[in-house]
């Protein structure tokens, strides 16, 4: 029984180590390399038509020349304040946020800021989520 348990543990350890090695390889190809060595989380978005990345660093974590190309720019920054109902991300929940939700009514605008509840459409529930935070300031 102890031998079986030891074998199971050994197999699990090998699977974890093997999958970790494969994950590192999955981040590179002949056209890009996503190797990253910064611990971050939250913060202002970095985006293009194809992707969106949210991250921060307490100090300059991305610096030229590796921080940009013709297709993208990676920048670092500090934690920013966020208010739950602030659709336009200007730091205050106000009439502009209601208008942003109303102008996207029924649609799912890319990348979906007006869809506050994340259910795939913009409706009265999204308006309610904005008004629940009315007047809050970051």
Short mmCIF file of N, CA and C in Angstrom, two decimals:
data_model
loop_
_atom_site.label_atom_id
_atom_site.label_comp_id
_atom_site.label_asym_id
_atom_site.label_seq_id
_atom_site.Cartn_x
_atom_site.Cartn_y
_atom_site.Cartn_z
N UNK A 1 0.82 -1.19 0.00
CA UNK A 1 0.00 0.00 0.00
C UNK A 1 0.87 1.26 0.00
N UNK A 2 1.94 1.24 0.79
CA UNK A 2 2.84 2.38 0.85
C UNK A 2 3.55 2.58 -0.48
N UNK A 3 3.89 1.50 -1.16
CA UNK A 3 4.54 1.59 -2.46
C UNK A 3 3.59 2.21 -3.48
N UNK A 4 2.32 1.81 -3.45
CA UNK A 4 1.34 2.39 -4.37
C UNK A 4 1.17 3.88 -4.11
N UNK A 5 1.08 4.24 -2.87
CA UNK A 5 0.90 5.65 -2.52
C UNK A 5 2.12 6.46 -2.97
N UNK A 6 3.30 5.91 -2.78
CA UNK A 6 4.54 6.58 -3.21
C UNK A 6 4.56 6.76 -4.72
N UNK A 7 4.10 5.76 -5.45
CA UNK A 7 4.05 5.85 -6.92
C UNK A 7 3.06 6.92 -7.36
N UNK A 8 1.91 6.98 -6.71
CA UNK A 8 0.91 7.99 -7.05
C UNK A 8 1.47 9.39 -6.81
N UNK A 9 2.12 9.58 -5.68
CA UNK A 9 2.72 10.88 -5.37
C UNK A 9 3.79 11.23 -6.39
N UNK A 10 4.63 10.27 -6.75
CA UNK A 10 5.68 10.50 -7.75
C UNK A 10 5.09 10.90 -9.09
N UNK A 11 4.05 10.20 -9.53
CA UNK A 11 3.40 10.52 -10.80
C UNK A 11 2.81 11.92 -10.76
N UNK A 12 2.15 12.28 -9.66
CA UNK A 12 1.57 13.63 -9.55
C UNK A 12 2.65 14.71 -9.58
N UNK A 13 3.75 14.48 -8.90
CA UNK A 13 4.85 15.45 -8.92
C UNK A 13 5.40 15.60 -10.33
N UNK A 14 5.59 14.50 -11.03
CA UNK A 14 6.09 14.56 -12.41
C UNK A 14 5.11 15.29 -13.33
N UNK A 15 3.81 15.07 -13.14
CA UNK A 15 2.82 15.78 -13.95
C UNK A 15 2.87 17.28 -13.71
N UNK A 16 2.98 17.68 -12.46
CA UNK A 16 3.04 19.11 -12.14
C UNK A 16 4.30 19.74 -12.73
N UNK A 17 5.43 19.09 -12.55
CA UNK A 17 6.69 19.62 -13.09
C UNK A 17 6.64 19.66 -14.61
N UNK A 18 6.13 18.62 -15.24
CA UNK A 18 6.03 18.58 -16.70
C UNK A 18 5.10 19.64 -17.24
N UNK A 19 3.95 19.84 -16.60
CA UNK A 19 3.02 20.84 -17.09
C UNK A 19 3.57 22.24 -16.89
N UNK A 20 4.32 22.47 -15.83
CA UNK A 20 4.95 23.78 -15.62
C UNK A 20 5.94 24.09 -16.73
N UNK A 21 6.70 23.10 -17.14
CA UNK A 21 7.66 23.30 -18.23
C UNK A 21 6.94 23.61 -19.53
N UNK A 22 5.83 22.93 -19.79
CA UNK A 22 5.07 23.17 -21.02
C UNK A 22 4.45 24.55 -21.02
N UNK A 23 3.98 25.03 -19.87
CA UNK A 23 3.38 26.36 -19.82
C UNK A 23 4.40 27.43 -20.19
N UNK A 24 5.63 27.28 -19.77
CA UNK A 24 6.66 28.24 -20.14
C UNK A 24 6.92 28.24 -21.63
N UNK A 25 6.87 27.08 -22.27
CA UNK A 25 7.08 27.00 -23.71
C UNK A 25 5.91 27.57 -24.48
N UNK A 26 4.71 27.51 -23.92
CA UNK A 26 3.52 27.99 -24.62
C UNK A 26 3.51 29.50 -24.77
N UNK A 27 4.37 30.22 -24.08
CA UNK A 27 4.37 31.67 -24.14
C UNK A 27 5.25 32.22 -25.26
N UNK A 28 5.87 31.39 -26.04
CA UNK A 28 6.75 31.89 -27.09
C UNK A 28 6.43 31.25 -28.43
N UNK A 29 6.79 31.94 -29.47
CA UNK A 29 6.70 31.41 -30.83
C UNK A 29 7.77 32.14 -31.65
N UNK A 30 7.75 31.94 -32.94
CA UNK A 30 8.73 32.63 -33.78
C UNK A 30 8.39 34.11 -33.95
N UNK A 31 7.14 34.51 -33.67
CA UNK A 31 6.74 35.90 -33.86
C UNK A 31 6.56 36.69 -32.58
N UNK A 32 6.52 36.04 -31.42
CA UNK A 32 6.37 36.79 -30.18
C UNK A 32 6.96 36.02 -29.00
N UNK A 33 7.21 36.75 -27.93
CA UNK A 33 7.71 36.17 -26.69
C UNK A 33 7.01 36.88 -25.54
N UNK A 34 6.27 36.14 -24.74
CA UNK A 34 5.52 36.72 -23.63
C UNK A 34 6.18 36.47 -22.28
N UNK A 35 7.47 36.28 -22.27
CA UNK A 35 8.18 36.09 -21.02
C UNK A 35 8.05 37.35 -20.18
N UNK A 36 7.68 37.19 -18.91
CA UNK A 36 7.42 38.34 -18.06
C UNK A 36 7.97 38.06 -16.67
N UNK A 37 8.58 39.04 -16.06
CA UNK A 37 9.20 38.85 -14.75
C UNK A 37 8.77 39.89 -13.75
N UNK A 38 7.52 40.31 -13.77
CA UNK A 38 7.03 41.34 -12.87
C UNK A 38 5.81 40.81 -12.14
N UNK A 39 5.73 41.10 -10.86
CA UNK A 39 4.53 40.76 -10.11
C UNK A 39 3.69 42.02 -10.05
N UNK A 40 2.49 41.97 -10.58
CA UNK A 40 1.62 43.13 -10.60
C UNK A 40 0.18 42.68 -10.47
N UNK A 41 -0.71 43.60 -10.39
CA UNK A 41 -2.12 43.26 -10.33
C UNK A 41 -2.96 44.51 -10.25
N UNK A 42 -4.04 44.56 -11.02
CA UNK A 42 -4.91 45.72 -11.01
C UNK A 42 -4.33 46.84 -11.84
N UNK A 43 -4.86 48.05 -11.68
CA UNK A 43 -4.30 49.21 -12.34
C UNK A 43 -4.97 49.55 -13.65
N UNK A 44 -4.40 50.50 -14.33
CA UNK A 44 -4.97 50.99 -15.58
C UNK A 44 -4.75 49.99 -16.71
N UNK A 45 -5.71 49.90 -17.61
CA UNK A 45 -5.59 48.93 -18.70
C UNK A 45 -4.60 49.35 -19.78
N UNK A 46 -4.02 48.35 -20.41
CA UNK A 46 -3.20 48.52 -21.60
C UNK A 46 -3.97 47.78 -22.68
N UNK A 47 -4.30 48.42 -23.80
CA UNK A 47 -5.17 47.74 -24.74
C UNK A 47 -4.90 48.14 -26.18
N UNK A 48 -5.45 47.32 -27.06
CA UNK A 48 -5.47 47.61 -28.49
C UNK A 48 -6.78 47.03 -29.01
N UNK A 49 -6.94 46.97 -30.31
CA UNK A 49 -8.16 46.38 -30.87
C UNK A 49 -8.23 44.89 -30.60
N UNK A 50 -7.10 44.25 -30.33
CA UNK A 50 -7.04 42.80 -30.19
C UNK A 50 -6.97 42.30 -28.76
N UNK A 51 -6.49 43.10 -27.82
CA UNK A 51 -6.29 42.60 -26.46
C UNK A 51 -6.40 43.72 -25.44
N UNK A 52 -6.49 43.31 -24.17
CA UNK A 52 -6.52 44.25 -23.05
C UNK A 52 -5.77 43.61 -21.90
N UNK A 53 -4.85 44.33 -21.28
CA UNK A 53 -4.06 43.83 -20.16
C UNK A 53 -4.20 44.80 -19.01
N UNK A 54 -4.51 44.30 -17.82
CA UNK A 54 -4.56 45.12 -16.62
C UNK A 54 -3.40 44.72 -15.72
N UNK A 55 -2.57 45.67 -15.37
CA UNK A 55 -1.45 45.38 -14.49
C UNK A 55 -0.87 46.66 -13.94
N UNK A 56 -0.15 46.56 -12.85
CA UNK A 56 0.58 47.70 -12.31
C UNK A 56 1.91 47.22 -11.76
N UNK A 57 2.74 48.16 -11.49
CA UNK A 57 3.99 47.89 -10.78
C UNK A 57 4.29 49.13 -9.96
N UNK A 58 4.88 48.97 -8.81
CA UNK A 58 5.18 50.10 -7.95
C UNK A 58 6.25 51.01 -8.53
N UNK A 59 7.07 50.48 -9.39
CA UNK A 59 8.13 51.25 -10.02
C UNK A 59 8.14 50.92 -11.51
N UNK A 60 8.96 51.61 -12.24
CA UNK A 60 9.03 51.36 -13.68
C UNK A 60 9.35 49.91 -13.98
N UNK A 61 8.37 49.17 -14.45
CA UNK A 61 8.56 47.75 -14.73
C UNK A 61 8.75 47.50 -16.22
N UNK A 62 8.29 48.41 -17.03
CA UNK A 62 8.42 48.28 -18.48
C UNK A 62 9.17 49.51 -18.96
N UNK A 63 10.24 49.29 -19.66
CA UNK A 63 11.01 50.44 -20.12
C UNK A 63 11.50 50.19 -21.54
N UNK A 64 11.69 51.24 -22.32
CA UNK A 64 12.19 51.08 -23.67
C UNK A 64 13.56 50.42 -23.67
N UNK A 65 13.95 49.73 -24.72
CA UNK A 65 13.23 49.54 -25.97
C UNK A 65 12.27 48.37 -25.96
N UNK A 66 12.31 47.50 -24.96
CA UNK A 66 11.50 46.29 -24.96
C UNK A 66 10.03 46.56 -24.70
N UNK A 67 9.66 47.78 -24.36
CA UNK A 67 8.30 48.06 -23.95
C UNK A 67 7.36 48.39 -25.10
N UNK A 68 7.84 48.46 -26.34
CA UNK A 68 6.93 48.84 -27.42
C UNK A 68 7.39 48.28 -28.75
N UNK A 69 6.44 48.30 -29.68
CA UNK A 69 6.70 47.95 -31.07
C UNK A 69 5.70 48.73 -31.90
N UNK A 70 5.61 48.42 -33.18
CA UNK A 70 4.64 49.10 -34.03
C UNK A 70 3.21 48.71 -33.65
N UNK A 71 3.02 47.54 -33.02
CA UNK A 71 1.69 47.03 -32.72
C UNK A 71 1.22 47.24 -31.29
N UNK A 72 2.14 47.45 -30.35
CA UNK A 72 1.73 47.54 -28.95
C UNK A 72 2.68 48.42 -28.16
N UNK A 73 2.20 48.84 -27.00
CA UNK A 73 3.01 49.57 -26.04
C UNK A 73 2.68 49.01 -24.67
N UNK A 74 3.68 48.67 -23.88
CA UNK A 74 3.48 48.21 -22.52
C UNK A 74 4.02 49.29 -21.60
N UNK A 75 3.19 49.72 -20.66
CA UNK A 75 3.65 50.73 -19.71
C UNK A 75 3.28 50.30 -18.31
N UNK A 76 3.97 50.84 -17.35
CA UNK A 76 3.68 50.49 -15.96
C UNK A 76 3.19 51.73 -15.24
N UNK A 77 2.68 51.54 -14.06
CA UNK A 77 2.17 52.68 -13.32
C UNK A 77 1.87 52.31 -11.89
N UNK A 78 1.03 53.09 -11.26
CA UNK A 78 0.67 52.90 -9.87
C UNK A 78 -0.79 52.51 -9.77
N UNK A 79 -1.19 52.00 -8.61
CA UNK A 79 -2.59 51.63 -8.40
C UNK A 79 -3.48 52.83 -8.65
N UNK A 80 -4.54 52.60 -9.34
CA UNK A 80 -5.50 53.67 -9.56
C UNK A 80 -6.76 53.36 -8.77
N UNK A 81 -7.51 54.36 -8.54
CA UNK A 81 -8.76 54.22 -7.80
C UNK A 81 -9.86 53.80 -8.78
N UNK A 82 -10.79 53.00 -8.32
CA UNK A 82 -11.91 52.58 -9.17
C UNK A 82 -13.21 52.67 -8.39
N UNK A 83 -14.26 53.12 -9.06
CA UNK A 83 -15.59 53.19 -8.47
C UNK A 83 -16.48 52.25 -9.28
N UNK A 84 -17.24 51.40 -8.61
CA UNK A 84 -18.01 50.35 -9.27
C UNK A 84 -18.93 50.85 -10.39
N UNK A 85 -19.59 51.97 -10.25
CA UNK A 85 -20.52 52.45 -11.26
C UNK A 85 -19.93 53.42 -12.27
N UNK A 86 -18.62 53.63 -12.22
CA UNK A 86 -17.96 54.62 -13.08
C UNK A 86 -17.67 54.03 -14.46
N UNK A 87 -18.65 54.09 -15.35
CA UNK A 87 -18.56 53.47 -16.67
C UNK A 87 -17.47 54.11 -17.52
N UNK A 88 -17.38 55.43 -17.51
CA UNK A 88 -16.40 56.12 -18.36
C UNK A 88 -15.04 56.30 -17.68
N UNK A 89 -14.89 55.79 -16.48
CA UNK A 89 -13.60 55.74 -15.78
C UNK A 89 -12.97 57.11 -15.56
N UNK A 90 -13.82 58.11 -15.21
CA UNK A 90 -13.29 59.44 -14.92
C UNK A 90 -13.19 59.73 -13.43
N UNK A 91 -13.47 58.72 -12.59
CA UNK A 91 -13.31 58.88 -11.15
C UNK A 91 -14.53 59.32 -10.39
N UNK A 92 -15.65 59.51 -11.07
CA UNK A 92 -16.89 59.92 -10.39
C UNK A 92 -18.08 59.27 -11.10
N UNK A 93 -19.07 58.84 -10.33
CA UNK A 93 -20.29 58.27 -10.91
C UNK A 93 -21.28 59.41 -11.07
N UNK A 94 -21.59 59.75 -12.32
CA UNK A 94 -22.44 60.89 -12.60
C UNK A 94 -23.29 60.64 -13.85
N UNK A 95 -23.90 61.70 -14.36
CA UNK A 95 -24.78 61.60 -15.51
C UNK A 95 -24.06 61.07 -16.75
N UNK A 96 -22.78 61.34 -16.89
CA UNK A 96 -22.02 60.84 -18.03
C UNK A 96 -22.02 59.31 -18.06
N UNK A 97 -22.00 58.69 -16.88
CA UNK A 97 -22.03 57.23 -16.81
C UNK A 97 -23.39 56.68 -17.22
N UNK A 98 -24.46 57.36 -16.78
CA UNK A 98 -25.82 56.96 -17.20
C UNK A 98 -25.94 57.08 -18.71
N UNK A 99 -25.42 58.18 -19.28
CA UNK A 99 -25.48 58.37 -20.73
C UNK A 99 -24.67 57.31 -21.47
N UNK A 100 -23.54 56.90 -20.91
CA UNK A 100 -22.73 55.86 -21.55
C UNK A 100 -23.48 54.54 -21.60
N UNK A 101 -24.19 54.20 -20.52
CA UNK A 101 -24.98 52.97 -20.51
C UNK A 101 -26.15 53.11 -21.48
N UNK A 102 -26.84 54.25 -21.47
CA UNK A 102 -27.99 54.46 -22.35
C UNK A 102 -27.59 54.41 -23.82
N UNK A 103 -26.42 54.96 -24.16
CA UNK A 103 -26.01 54.97 -25.57
C UNK A 103 -25.62 53.58 -26.06
N UNK A 104 -25.33 52.67 -25.15
CA UNK A 104 -24.97 51.30 -25.54
C UNK A 104 -26.14 50.34 -25.32
N UNK A 105 -27.32 50.85 -25.07
CA UNK A 105 -28.49 50.04 -24.72
C UNK A 105 -28.70 48.89 -25.69
N UNK A 106 -28.78 47.68 -25.15
CA UNK A 106 -29.03 46.50 -25.96
C UNK A 106 -27.79 45.92 -26.61
N UNK A 107 -26.83 46.75 -26.92
CA UNK A 107 -25.61 46.30 -27.57
C UNK A 107 -24.61 45.80 -26.54
N UNK A 108 -23.57 45.19 -27.02
CA UNK A 108 -22.42 44.86 -26.18
C UNK A 108 -21.23 45.57 -26.81
N UNK A 109 -20.98 46.82 -26.39
CA UNK A 109 -19.88 47.56 -26.99
C UNK A 109 -18.54 46.97 -26.58
N UNK A 110 -17.62 46.90 -27.51
CA UNK A 110 -16.28 46.39 -27.20
C UNK A 110 -15.55 47.43 -26.37
N UNK A 111 -14.93 47.08 -25.32
CA UNK A 111 -14.87 45.77 -24.67
C UNK A 111 -15.95 45.54 -23.62
N UNK A 112 -17.07 46.23 -23.67
CA UNK A 112 -18.21 45.92 -22.81
C UNK A 112 -18.27 46.69 -21.51
N UNK A 113 -17.76 47.92 -21.47
CA UNK A 113 -17.77 48.69 -20.23
C UNK A 113 -19.18 48.96 -19.72
N UNK A 114 -20.13 49.20 -20.59
CA UNK A 114 -21.49 49.52 -20.16
C UNK A 114 -22.24 48.32 -19.63
N UNK A 115 -21.81 47.13 -19.95
CA UNK A 115 -22.43 45.90 -19.45
C UNK A 115 -21.91 45.64 -18.04
N UNK A 116 -22.44 46.37 -17.05
CA UNK A 116 -21.91 46.36 -15.69
C UNK A 116 -22.09 45.02 -14.98
N UNK A 117 -23.13 44.26 -15.33
CA UNK A 117 -23.34 42.97 -14.66
C UNK A 117 -22.76 41.80 -15.44
N UNK A 118 -22.20 42.06 -16.62
CA UNK A 118 -21.52 41.03 -17.39
C UNK A 118 -22.42 39.94 -17.94
N UNK A 119 -23.70 40.25 -18.16
CA UNK A 119 -24.62 39.22 -18.65
C UNK A 119 -24.76 39.21 -20.16
N UNK A 120 -23.97 40.01 -20.87
CA UNK A 120 -23.97 39.97 -22.33
C UNK A 120 -24.87 40.99 -23.00
N UNK A 121 -25.55 41.82 -22.23
CA UNK A 121 -26.35 42.89 -22.82
C UNK A 121 -26.34 44.10 -21.89
N UNK A 122 -26.81 45.22 -22.43
CA UNK A 122 -26.90 46.45 -21.64
C UNK A 122 -28.37 46.74 -21.44
N UNK A 123 -28.80 46.70 -20.18
CA UNK A 123 -30.23 46.84 -19.87
C UNK A 123 -30.43 47.58 -18.56
N UNK A 124 -31.64 47.49 -18.01
CA UNK A 124 -32.01 48.21 -16.80
C UNK A 124 -31.16 47.80 -15.60
N UNK A 125 -30.70 46.57 -15.55
CA UNK A 125 -29.85 46.13 -14.44
C UNK A 125 -28.53 46.90 -14.43
N UNK A 126 -28.01 47.19 -15.61
CA UNK A 126 -26.77 47.96 -15.70
C UNK A 126 -26.98 49.40 -15.23
N UNK A 127 -28.12 49.99 -15.58
CA UNK A 127 -28.46 51.33 -15.08
C UNK A 127 -28.56 51.30 -13.56
N UNK A 128 -29.20 50.26 -13.01
CA UNK A 128 -29.35 50.14 -11.55
C UNK A 128 -27.99 50.05 -10.87
N UNK A 129 -27.06 49.36 -11.48
CA UNK A 129 -25.74 49.23 -10.87
C UNK A 129 -24.99 50.56 -10.88
N UNK A 130 -25.22 51.38 -11.89
CA UNK A 130 -24.60 52.70 -11.91
C UNK A 130 -25.26 53.60 -10.86
N UNK A 131 -26.59 53.61 -10.82
CA UNK A 131 -27.28 54.49 -9.87
C UNK A 131 -27.05 54.07 -8.42
N UNK A 132 -26.76 52.81 -8.17
CA UNK A 132 -26.47 52.36 -6.81
C UNK A 132 -25.19 53.01 -6.26
N UNK A 133 -24.34 53.49 -7.15
CA UNK A 133 -23.09 54.13 -6.73
C UNK A 133 -23.07 55.62 -7.07
N UNK A 134 -24.26 56.19 -7.31
CA UNK A 134 -24.40 57.58 -7.73
C UNK A 134 -23.66 58.52 -6.78
N UNK A 135 -22.86 59.41 -7.36
CA UNK A 135 -22.16 60.42 -6.58
C UNK A 135 -20.86 59.97 -5.95
N UNK A 136 -20.56 58.68 -6.00
CA UNK A 136 -19.30 58.20 -5.43
C UNK A 136 -18.13 58.76 -6.23
N UNK A 137 -17.09 59.11 -5.52
CA UNK A 137 -15.91 59.72 -6.13
C UNK A 137 -14.69 58.91 -5.75
N UNK A 138 -13.78 58.81 -6.67
CA UNK A 138 -12.54 58.09 -6.43
C UNK A 138 -11.51 59.02 -5.83
#
